[in-house]
């Protein structure tokens, strides 16, 4: 039986330390901050990133270079026969497309999963890949299953400020200006490859209520599992752990009995 490695990137939210515990590999995402290159969770911590953000530094994301991708894969293939690579959604970055192009050079040893996941759903794909591998499936079978089930996930997001959505081109300057004047808190959605608008709220509290109701609706009507017996419920947060813990309590009350995993959101 082939020895299979699981590789992902830091958009999954899996830290380098956690990757070592799991026995997987995480490719760090690169950032340019005031013209200097940083690598997530290697030369750039969560604390440093938010310090730079508060200082209004010039921050842009990038994709890993083909050279760095190949260097990691070749190192892994010294110990393993095959790789299942789970990059961030192809609809949000060209990282996946680049990985698929490079994988052609590896003659069936690297299988890149295009299952349109990001953050907590991408992280769950890693755990699913590990589970399928441990059941004895080969890399190609794991890729096919993950891609077949790619739309069996929902993400809802709310933000305190429209500044970074505007800066990243996710909303127009006019929409950002109107939203700021009216103090609107958008609720965004990912079901598939794109980030879409879902609803608008007047307060963060209302935005959180909208997200909880949206999840309840998805459990009952989209996934036909209102009690969440076959579901995972996961949260990611930026910077403010206390606020995240308070929201987690609200979510737990709405979904009693479910285990909720919560991690910091990946920086990009």
PDB file of C-alpha atoms in Angstrom:
ATOM      1  CA  UNK A   1       0.000   0.000   0.000  1.00  0.00           C
ATOM      2  CA  UNK A   2       1.271   3.461  -0.904  1.00  0.00           C
ATOM      3  CA  UNK A   3       2.465   5.794   1.812  1.00  0.00           C
ATOM      4  CA  UNK A   4       0.431   8.984   1.400  1.00  0.00           C
ATOM      5  CA  UNK A   5       1.262  12.468   2.711  1.00  0.00           C
ATOM      6  CA  UNK A   6      -1.281  15.256   3.160  1.00  0.00           C
ATOM      7  CA  UNK A   7      -0.153  18.771   2.226  1.00  0.00           C
ATOM      8  CA  UNK A   8      -2.148  21.992   2.594  1.00  0.00           C
ATOM      9  CA  UNK A   9      -1.401  25.710   2.938  1.00  0.00           C
ATOM     10  CA  UNK A  10      -1.708  28.114   5.836  1.00  0.00           C
ATOM     11  CA  UNK A  11      -5.063  29.413   4.552  1.00  0.00           C
ATOM     12  CA  UNK A  12      -6.435  26.302   6.266  1.00  0.00           C
ATOM     13  CA  UNK A  13      -5.614  27.905   9.617  1.00  0.00           C
ATOM     14  CA  UNK A  14      -3.443  24.932  10.546  1.00  0.00           C
ATOM     15  CA  UNK A  15      -0.262  26.170  12.206  1.00  0.00           C
ATOM     16  CA  UNK A  16       3.181  24.698  11.671  1.00  0.00           C
ATOM     17  CA  UNK A  17       3.101  23.354  15.223  1.00  0.00           C
ATOM     18  CA  UNK A  18      -0.285  21.723  14.710  1.00  0.00           C
ATOM     19  CA  UNK A  19       0.911  20.266  11.384  1.00  0.00           C
ATOM     20  CA  UNK A  20       3.768  18.496  13.173  1.00  0.00           C
ATOM     21  CA  UNK A  21       1.307  17.060  15.701  1.00  0.00           C
ATOM     22  CA  UNK A  22      -0.905  15.785  12.864  1.00  0.00           C
ATOM     23  CA  UNK A  23       1.970  14.512  10.734  1.00  0.00           C
ATOM     24  CA  UNK A  24       1.027  16.695   7.758  1.00  0.00           C
ATOM     25  CA  UNK A  25       2.695  19.561   5.879  1.00  0.00           C
ATOM     26  CA  UNK A  26       1.598  23.197   5.640  1.00  0.00           C
ATOM     27  CA  UNK A  27       2.942  25.531   2.969  1.00  0.00           C
ATOM     28  CA  UNK A  28       3.130  29.066   4.419  1.00  0.00           C
ATOM     29  CA  UNK A  29       1.390  31.847   2.504  1.00  0.00           C
ATOM     30  CA  UNK A  30       3.618  34.815   1.603  1.00  0.00           C
ATOM     31  CA  UNK A  31       2.851  38.441   2.444  1.00  0.00           C
ATOM     32  CA  UNK A  32       4.482  41.658   1.359  1.00  0.00           C
ATOM     33  CA  UNK A  33       4.404  44.253   4.144  1.00  0.00           C
ATOM     34  CA  UNK A  34       5.884  47.635   3.293  1.00  0.00           C
ATOM     35  CA  UNK A  35       7.789  45.899   0.494  1.00  0.00           C
ATOM     36  CA  UNK A  36       9.292  43.149   2.681  1.00  0.00           C
ATOM     37  CA  UNK A  37       8.471  39.445   2.261  1.00  0.00           C
ATOM     38  CA  UNK A  38       6.996  37.543   5.217  1.00  0.00           C
ATOM     39  CA  UNK A  39       5.808  33.932   5.520  1.00  0.00           C
ATOM     40  CA  UNK A  40       2.725  33.181   7.619  1.00  0.00           C
ATOM     41  CA  UNK A  41       3.482  31.467  10.946  1.00  0.00           C
ATOM     42  CA  UNK A  42       7.211  31.344  10.114  1.00  0.00           C
ATOM     43  CA  UNK A  43       8.430  34.954   9.911  1.00  0.00           C
ATOM     44  CA  UNK A  44       5.007  36.509  10.564  1.00  0.00           C
ATOM     45  CA  UNK A  45       2.928  35.823  13.684  1.00  0.00           C
ATOM     46  CA  UNK A  46      -0.705  36.729  14.251  1.00  0.00           C
ATOM     47  CA  UNK A  47       0.360  39.430  16.725  1.00  0.00           C
ATOM     48  CA  UNK A  48       2.876  40.980  14.318  1.00  0.00           C
ATOM     49  CA  UNK A  49       0.334  40.992  11.496  1.00  0.00           C
ATOM     50  CA  UNK A  50      -2.312  42.875  13.494  1.00  0.00           C
ATOM     51  CA  UNK A  51       0.311  45.344  14.733  1.00  0.00           C
ATOM     52  CA  UNK A  52       1.181  46.072  11.093  1.00  0.00           C
ATOM     53  CA  UNK A  53      -2.512  46.327  10.216  1.00  0.00           C
ATOM     54  CA  UNK A  54      -3.171  48.844  13.017  1.00  0.00           C
ATOM     55  CA  UNK A  55      -0.145  50.843  11.857  1.00  0.00           C
ATOM     56  CA  UNK A  56      -1.772  51.028   8.392  1.00  0.00           C
ATOM     57  CA  UNK A  57       1.183  49.314   6.740  1.00  0.00           C
ATOM     58  CA  UNK A  58       0.997  48.503   3.048  1.00  0.00           C
ATOM     59  CA  UNK A  59       0.034  44.800   3.099  1.00  0.00           C
ATOM     60  CA  UNK A  60      -0.591  42.519   0.138  1.00  0.00           C
ATOM     61  CA  UNK A  61      -0.946  38.771  -0.187  1.00  0.00           C
ATOM     62  CA  UNK A  62       0.725  36.573  -2.753  1.00  0.00           C
ATOM     63  CA  UNK A  63       0.766  32.925  -3.732  1.00  0.00           C
ATOM     64  CA  UNK A  64       3.676  30.591  -2.933  1.00  0.00           C
ATOM     65  CA  UNK A  65       6.287  30.514  -5.665  1.00  0.00           C
ATOM     66  CA  UNK A  66       6.432  27.389  -7.867  1.00  0.00           C
ATOM     67  CA  UNK A  67       9.952  26.850  -6.537  1.00  0.00           C
ATOM     68  CA  UNK A  68       8.749  26.741  -2.929  1.00  0.00           C
ATOM     69  CA  UNK A  69       5.897  24.376  -3.846  1.00  0.00           C
ATOM     70  CA  UNK A  70       8.263  21.994  -5.650  1.00  0.00           C
ATOM     71  CA  UNK A  71      10.837  22.176  -2.853  1.00  0.00           C
ATOM     72  CA  UNK A  72       8.237  21.070  -0.307  1.00  0.00           C
ATOM     73  CA  UNK A  73       6.807  18.323  -2.520  1.00  0.00           C
ATOM     74  CA  UNK A  74      10.226  16.902  -3.361  1.00  0.00           C
ATOM     75  CA  UNK A  75      11.190  16.853   0.305  1.00  0.00           C
ATOM     76  CA  UNK A  76       7.946  15.042   1.185  1.00  0.00           C
ATOM     77  CA  UNK A  77       8.317  12.512  -1.653  1.00  0.00           C
ATOM     78  CA  UNK A  78      11.635  11.354  -0.213  1.00  0.00           C
ATOM     79  CA  UNK A  79       9.582   9.745   2.546  1.00  0.00           C
ATOM     80  CA  UNK A  80       6.171   9.195   0.897  1.00  0.00           C
ATOM     81  CA  UNK A  81       4.942   7.577  -2.338  1.00  0.00           C
ATOM     82  CA  UNK A  82       2.084   9.992  -3.050  1.00  0.00           C
ATOM     83  CA  UNK A  83       0.850  13.421  -1.994  1.00  0.00           C
ATOM     84  CA  UNK A  84      -2.706  14.690  -1.552  1.00  0.00           C
ATOM     85  CA  UNK A  85      -2.390  18.469  -1.807  1.00  0.00           C
ATOM     86  CA  UNK A  86      -5.304  20.600  -0.533  1.00  0.00           C
ATOM     87  CA  UNK A  87      -4.776  24.271  -1.455  1.00  0.00           C
ATOM     88  CA  UNK A  88      -7.184  27.162  -0.929  1.00  0.00           C
ATOM     89  CA  UNK A  89     -10.189  27.531  -3.236  1.00  0.00           C
ATOM     90  CA  UNK A  90      -9.451  28.027  -6.927  1.00  0.00           C
ATOM     91  CA  UNK A  91     -12.174  30.700  -6.916  1.00  0.00           C
ATOM     92  CA  UNK A  92     -10.279  32.864  -4.429  1.00  0.00           C
ATOM     93  CA  UNK A  93      -6.692  32.522  -5.643  1.00  0.00           C
ATOM     94  CA  UNK A  94      -4.606  31.145  -8.498  1.00  0.00           C
ATOM     95  CA  UNK A  95      -2.668  29.052  -5.933  1.00  0.00           C
ATOM     96  CA  UNK A  96      -4.712  25.950  -6.782  1.00  0.00           C
ATOM     97  CA  UNK A  97      -4.314  26.360 -10.538  1.00  0.00           C
ATOM     98  CA  UNK A  98      -0.549  26.791 -10.139  1.00  0.00           C
ATOM     99  CA  UNK A  99      -0.327  23.647  -7.990  1.00  0.00           C
ATOM    100  CA  UNK A 100      -2.322  21.637 -10.541  1.00  0.00           C
ATOM    101  CA  UNK A 101      -0.021  22.794 -13.319  1.00  0.00           C
ATOM    102  CA  UNK A 102       3.106  21.845 -11.348  1.00  0.00           C
ATOM    103  CA  UNK A 103       1.600  18.464 -10.367  1.00  0.00           C
ATOM    104  CA  UNK A 104       1.603  17.357 -14.030  1.00  0.00           C
ATOM    105  CA  UNK A 105       5.387  17.170 -13.807  1.00  0.00           C
ATOM    106  CA  UNK A 106       5.158  14.613 -11.008  1.00  0.00           C
ATOM    107  CA  UNK A 107       3.646  11.819 -13.110  1.00  0.00           C
ATOM    108  CA  UNK A 108       0.767  10.761 -10.848  1.00  0.00           C
ATOM    109  CA  UNK A 109       2.610  11.179  -7.557  1.00  0.00           C
ATOM    110  CA  UNK A 110       0.841  14.431  -6.546  1.00  0.00           C
ATOM    111  CA  UNK A 111      -2.943  14.834  -6.588  1.00  0.00           C
ATOM    112  CA  UNK A 112      -4.179  18.419  -6.141  1.00  0.00           C
ATOM    113  CA  UNK A 113      -7.683  18.729  -4.701  1.00  0.00           C
ATOM    114  CA  UNK A 114      -9.794  21.531  -6.181  1.00  0.00           C
ATOM    115  CA  UNK A 115     -12.655  21.362  -3.681  1.00  0.00           C
ATOM    116  CA  UNK A 116     -13.127  25.110  -3.281  1.00  0.00           C
ATOM    117  CA  UNK A 117     -12.527  25.268   0.451  1.00  0.00           C
ATOM    118  CA  UNK A 118     -10.945  27.947   2.651  1.00  0.00           C
ATOM    119  CA  UNK A 119     -10.290  28.435   6.367  1.00  0.00           C
ATOM    120  CA  UNK A 120     -12.257  26.020   8.598  1.00  0.00           C
ATOM    121  CA  UNK A 121     -13.727  24.055   5.666  1.00  0.00           C
ATOM    122  CA  UNK A 122     -10.258  23.641   4.137  1.00  0.00           C
ATOM    123  CA  UNK A 123      -9.010  22.478   7.522  1.00  0.00           C
ATOM    124  CA  UNK A 124     -11.851  19.943   7.679  1.00  0.00           C
ATOM    125  CA  UNK A 125     -10.824  18.666   4.241  1.00  0.00           C
ATOM    126  CA  UNK A 126      -7.391  17.911   5.677  1.00  0.00           C
ATOM    127  CA  UNK A 127      -8.931  15.856   8.484  1.00  0.00           C
ATOM    128  CA  UNK A 128     -11.192  14.096   5.967  1.00  0.00           C
ATOM    129  CA  UNK A 129      -8.166  13.287   3.784  1.00  0.00           C
ATOM    130  CA  UNK A 130      -6.336  11.845   6.770  1.00  0.00           C
ATOM    131  CA  UNK A 131      -9.382   9.736   7.672  1.00  0.00           C
ATOM    132  CA  UNK A 132      -9.735   8.394   4.104  1.00  0.00           C
ATOM    133  CA  UNK A 133      -5.997   7.673   3.906  1.00  0.00           C
ATOM    134  CA  UNK A 134      -6.140   5.736   7.167  1.00  0.00           C
ATOM    135  CA  UNK A 135      -9.031   3.688   5.731  1.00  0.00           C
ATOM    136  CA  UNK A 136      -6.643   2.557   3.011  1.00  0.00           C
ATOM    137  CA  UNK A 137      -7.645   4.770   0.094  1.00  0.00           C
ATOM    138  CA  UNK A 138      -5.061   5.888  -2.451  1.00  0.00           C
ATOM    139  CA  UNK A 139      -4.321   9.546  -3.235  1.00  0.00           C
ATOM    140  CA  UNK A 140      -6.472   9.610  -6.377  1.00  0.00           C
ATOM    141  CA  UNK A 141      -9.469   8.134  -4.531  1.00  0.00           C
ATOM    142  CA  UNK A 142      -9.103  10.727  -1.762  1.00  0.00           C
ATOM    143  CA  UNK A 143      -8.967  13.561  -4.315  1.00  0.00           C
ATOM    144  CA  UNK A 144     -12.091  12.286  -6.075  1.00  0.00           C
ATOM    145  CA  UNK A 145     -14.105  11.977  -2.847  1.00  0.00           C
ATOM    146  CA  UNK A 146     -13.104  15.435  -1.573  1.00  0.00           C
ATOM    147  CA  UNK A 147     -14.017  17.029  -4.904  1.00  0.00           C
ATOM    148  CA  UNK A 148     -17.320  15.132  -5.085  1.00  0.00           C
ATOM    149  CA  UNK A 149     -18.290  16.476  -1.642  1.00  0.00           C
ATOM    150  CA  UNK A 150     -16.916  19.985  -2.179  1.00  0.00           C
ATOM    151  CA  UNK A 151     -20.263  21.800  -1.914  1.00  0.00           C
ATOM    152  CA  UNK A 152     -21.239  20.114   1.354  1.00  0.00           C
ATOM    153  CA  UNK A 153     -20.071  23.125   3.335  1.00  0.00           C
ATOM    154  CA  UNK A 154     -21.099  26.689   4.145  1.00  0.00           C
ATOM    155  CA  UNK A 155     -19.170  29.641   5.510  1.00  0.00           C
ATOM    156  CA  UNK A 156     -20.691  32.839   6.914  1.00  0.00           C
ATOM    157  CA  UNK A 157     -18.531  35.847   7.745  1.00  0.00           C
ATOM    158  CA  UNK A 158     -19.083  39.241   9.298  1.00  0.00           C
ATOM    159  CA  UNK A 159     -16.618  42.109   9.689  1.00  0.00           C
ATOM    160  CA  UNK A 160     -16.294  45.177  11.924  1.00  0.00           C
ATOM    161  CA  UNK A 161     -15.067  47.439   9.148  1.00  0.00           C
ATOM    162  CA  UNK A 162     -15.445  47.661   5.377  1.00  0.00           C
ATOM    163  CA  UNK A 163     -11.941  49.105   5.007  1.00  0.00           C
ATOM    164  CA  UNK A 164     -10.215  45.857   4.058  1.00  0.00           C
ATOM    165  CA  UNK A 165     -12.995  44.564   1.810  1.00  0.00           C
ATOM    166  CA  UNK A 166     -12.645  47.825  -0.112  1.00  0.00           C
ATOM    167  CA  UNK A 167      -8.849  47.605  -0.140  1.00  0.00           C
ATOM    168  CA  UNK A 168      -8.962  44.024  -1.406  1.00  0.00           C
ATOM    169  CA  UNK A 169     -11.429  44.895  -4.161  1.00  0.00           C
ATOM    170  CA  UNK A 170     -14.217  42.761  -2.656  1.00  0.00           C
ATOM    171  CA  UNK A 171     -16.605  45.743  -2.631  1.00  0.00           C
ATOM    172  CA  UNK A 172     -16.613  49.006  -4.573  1.00  0.00           C
ATOM    173  CA  UNK A 173     -15.421  52.266  -2.969  1.00  0.00           C
ATOM    174  CA  UNK A 174     -18.973  53.647  -3.350  1.00  0.00           C
ATOM    175  CA  UNK A 175     -20.507  50.671  -1.526  1.00  0.00           C
ATOM    176  CA  UNK A 176     -17.854  50.957   1.202  1.00  0.00           C
ATOM    177  CA  UNK A 177     -18.583  54.667   1.625  1.00  0.00           C
ATOM    178  CA  UNK A 178     -22.350  54.124   1.882  1.00  0.00           C
ATOM    179  CA  UNK A 179     -21.884  51.202   4.263  1.00  0.00           C
ATOM    180  CA  UNK A 180     -19.544  53.209   6.485  1.00  0.00           C
ATOM    181  CA  UNK A 181     -21.919  56.195   6.680  1.00  0.00           C
ATOM    182  CA  UNK A 182     -24.860  53.924   7.515  1.00  0.00           C
ATOM    183  CA  UNK A 183     -22.690  51.841   9.866  1.00  0.00           C
ATOM    184  CA  UNK A 184     -23.657  48.634   8.043  1.00  0.00           C
ATOM    185  CA  UNK A 185     -22.132  45.283   9.013  1.00  0.00           C
ATOM    186  CA  UNK A 186     -22.161  42.932   6.009  1.00  0.00           C
ATOM    187  CA  UNK A 187     -22.695  39.212   6.301  1.00  0.00           C
ATOM    188  CA  UNK A 188     -20.779  37.391   3.569  1.00  0.00           C
ATOM    189  CA  UNK A 189     -21.139  33.823   2.363  1.00  0.00           C
ATOM    190  CA  UNK A 190     -19.009  31.154   0.728  1.00  0.00           C
ATOM    191  CA  UNK A 191     -20.863  28.165  -0.742  1.00  0.00           C
ATOM    192  CA  UNK A 192     -18.557  27.064  -3.505  1.00  0.00           C
ATOM    193  CA  UNK A 193     -15.750  29.001  -5.076  1.00  0.00           C
ATOM    194  CA  UNK A 194     -16.712  32.664  -4.580  1.00  0.00           C
ATOM    195  CA  UNK A 195     -17.196  35.108  -1.731  1.00  0.00           C
ATOM    196  CA  UNK A 196     -20.707  36.582  -2.056  1.00  0.00           C
ATOM    197  CA  UNK A 197     -22.841  39.120  -0.213  1.00  0.00           C
ATOM    198  CA  UNK A 198     -25.500  37.449   1.940  1.00  0.00           C
ATOM    199  CA  UNK A 199     -27.165  40.134   4.099  1.00  0.00           C
ATOM    200  CA  UNK A 200     -26.651  43.549   5.693  1.00  0.00           C
ATOM    201  CA  UNK A 201     -26.979  44.295   9.400  1.00  0.00           C
ATOM    202  CA  UNK A 202     -27.045  47.516  11.408  1.00  0.00           C
ATOM    203  CA  UNK A 203     -25.026  46.106  14.294  1.00  0.00           C
ATOM    204  CA  UNK A 204     -22.521  43.345  14.941  1.00  0.00           C
ATOM    205  CA  UNK A 205     -25.086  41.716  17.248  1.00  0.00           C
ATOM    206  CA  UNK A 206     -27.639  41.603  14.432  1.00  0.00           C
ATOM    207  CA  UNK A 207     -25.012  40.257  12.013  1.00  0.00           C
ATOM    208  CA  UNK A 208     -24.233  37.428  14.433  1.00  0.00           C
ATOM    209  CA  UNK A 209     -27.934  36.579  14.733  1.00  0.00           C
ATOM    210  CA  UNK A 210     -28.209  36.485  10.934  1.00  0.00           C
ATOM    211  CA  UNK A 211     -25.297  34.051  10.738  1.00  0.00           C
ATOM    212  CA  UNK A 212     -26.762  31.745  13.372  1.00  0.00           C
ATOM    213  CA  UNK A 213     -30.139  31.669  11.599  1.00  0.00           C
ATOM    214  CA  UNK A 214     -28.398  31.049   8.260  1.00  0.00           C
ATOM    215  CA  UNK A 215     -26.566  28.068   9.756  1.00  0.00           C
ATOM    216  CA  UNK A 216     -29.773  26.688  11.238  1.00  0.00           C
ATOM    217  CA  UNK A 217     -31.424  26.992   7.836  1.00  0.00           C
ATOM    218  CA  UNK A 218     -28.503  25.237   6.119  1.00  0.00           C
ATOM    219  CA  UNK A 219     -28.509  22.407   8.639  1.00  0.00           C
ATOM    220  CA  UNK A 220     -32.255  21.842   8.200  1.00  0.00           C
ATOM    221  CA  UNK A 221     -32.798  22.557   4.515  1.00  0.00           C
ATOM    222  CA  UNK A 222     -29.480  22.389   2.682  1.00  0.00           C
ATOM    223  CA  UNK A 223     -27.959  19.415   4.470  1.00  0.00           C
ATOM    224  CA  UNK A 224     -31.176  17.792   5.803  1.00  0.00           C
ATOM    225  CA  UNK A 225     -29.603  17.364   9.240  1.00  0.00           C
ATOM    226  CA  UNK A 226     -31.336  19.848  11.599  1.00  0.00           C
ATOM    227  CA  UNK A 227     -29.759  18.365  14.737  1.00  0.00           C
ATOM    228  CA  UNK A 228     -26.281  18.295  13.213  1.00  0.00           C
ATOM    229  CA  UNK A 229     -25.807  14.587  13.848  1.00  0.00           C
ATOM    230  CA  UNK A 230     -23.529  14.258  10.806  1.00  0.00           C
ATOM    231  CA  UNK A 231     -22.201  17.822  10.686  1.00  0.00           C
ATOM    232  CA  UNK A 232     -19.129  19.694  11.852  1.00  0.00           C
ATOM    233  CA  UNK A 233     -19.561  23.187  13.282  1.00  0.00           C
ATOM    234  CA  UNK A 234     -16.422  25.303  13.268  1.00  0.00           C
ATOM    235  CA  UNK A 235     -15.509  28.943  13.935  1.00  0.00           C
ATOM    236  CA  UNK A 236     -12.621  31.232  13.084  1.00  0.00           C
ATOM    237  CA  UNK A 237     -11.922  34.647  14.526  1.00  0.00           C
ATOM    238  CA  UNK A 238      -9.564  37.574  14.092  1.00  0.00           C
ATOM    239  CA  UNK A 239      -7.519  38.886  16.972  1.00  0.00           C
ATOM    240  CA  UNK A 240     -10.200  39.372  19.664  1.00  0.00           C
ATOM    241  CA  UNK A 241     -10.400  36.049  21.522  1.00  0.00           C
ATOM    242  CA  UNK A 242     -12.755  37.360  24.211  1.00  0.00           C
ATOM    243  CA  UNK A 243     -15.337  38.487  21.644  1.00  0.00           C
ATOM    244  CA  UNK A 244     -14.937  35.165  19.842  1.00  0.00           C
ATOM    245  CA  UNK A 245     -15.505  33.178  23.038  1.00  0.00           C
ATOM    246  CA  UNK A 246     -18.674  35.192  23.747  1.00  0.00           C
ATOM    247  CA  UNK A 247     -20.004  34.499  20.245  1.00  0.00           C
ATOM    248  CA  UNK A 248     -19.096  30.832  20.596  1.00  0.00           C
ATOM    249  CA  UNK A 249     -21.395  30.679  23.648  1.00  0.00           C
ATOM    250  CA  UNK A 250     -24.250  32.103  21.547  1.00  0.00           C
ATOM    251  CA  UNK A 251     -23.621  29.564  18.810  1.00  0.00           C
ATOM    252  CA  UNK A 252     -23.421  26.749  21.354  1.00  0.00           C
ATOM    253  CA  UNK A 253     -26.834  27.758  22.763  1.00  0.00           C
ATOM    254  CA  UNK A 254     -28.275  27.637  19.232  1.00  0.00           C
ATOM    255  CA  UNK A 255     -26.708  24.205  18.577  1.00  0.00           C
ATOM    256  CA  UNK A 256     -26.771  22.426  21.964  1.00  0.00           C
ATOM    257  CA  UNK A 257     -24.803  19.222  22.162  1.00  0.00           C
ATOM    258  CA  UNK A 258     -22.567  19.999  19.177  1.00  0.00           C
ATOM    259  CA  UNK A 259     -18.838  20.234  19.635  1.00  0.00           C
ATOM    260  CA  UNK A 260     -17.548  23.537  18.232  1.00  0.00           C
ATOM    261  CA  UNK A 261     -13.917  23.874  17.217  1.00  0.00           C
ATOM    262  CA  UNK A 262     -12.585  27.441  17.140  1.00  0.00           C
ATOM    263  CA  UNK A 263      -9.254  28.672  15.765  1.00  0.00           C
ATOM    264  CA  UNK A 264      -7.702  31.981  14.693  1.00  0.00           C
ATOM    265  CA  UNK A 265      -8.517  32.912  11.104  1.00  0.00           C
ATOM    266  CA  UNK A 266      -5.674  32.534   8.626  1.00  0.00           C
ATOM    267  CA  UNK A 267      -4.165  35.931   7.902  1.00  0.00           C
ATOM    268  CA  UNK A 268      -4.843  36.262   4.177  1.00  0.00           C
TER     269      UNK A 268
END
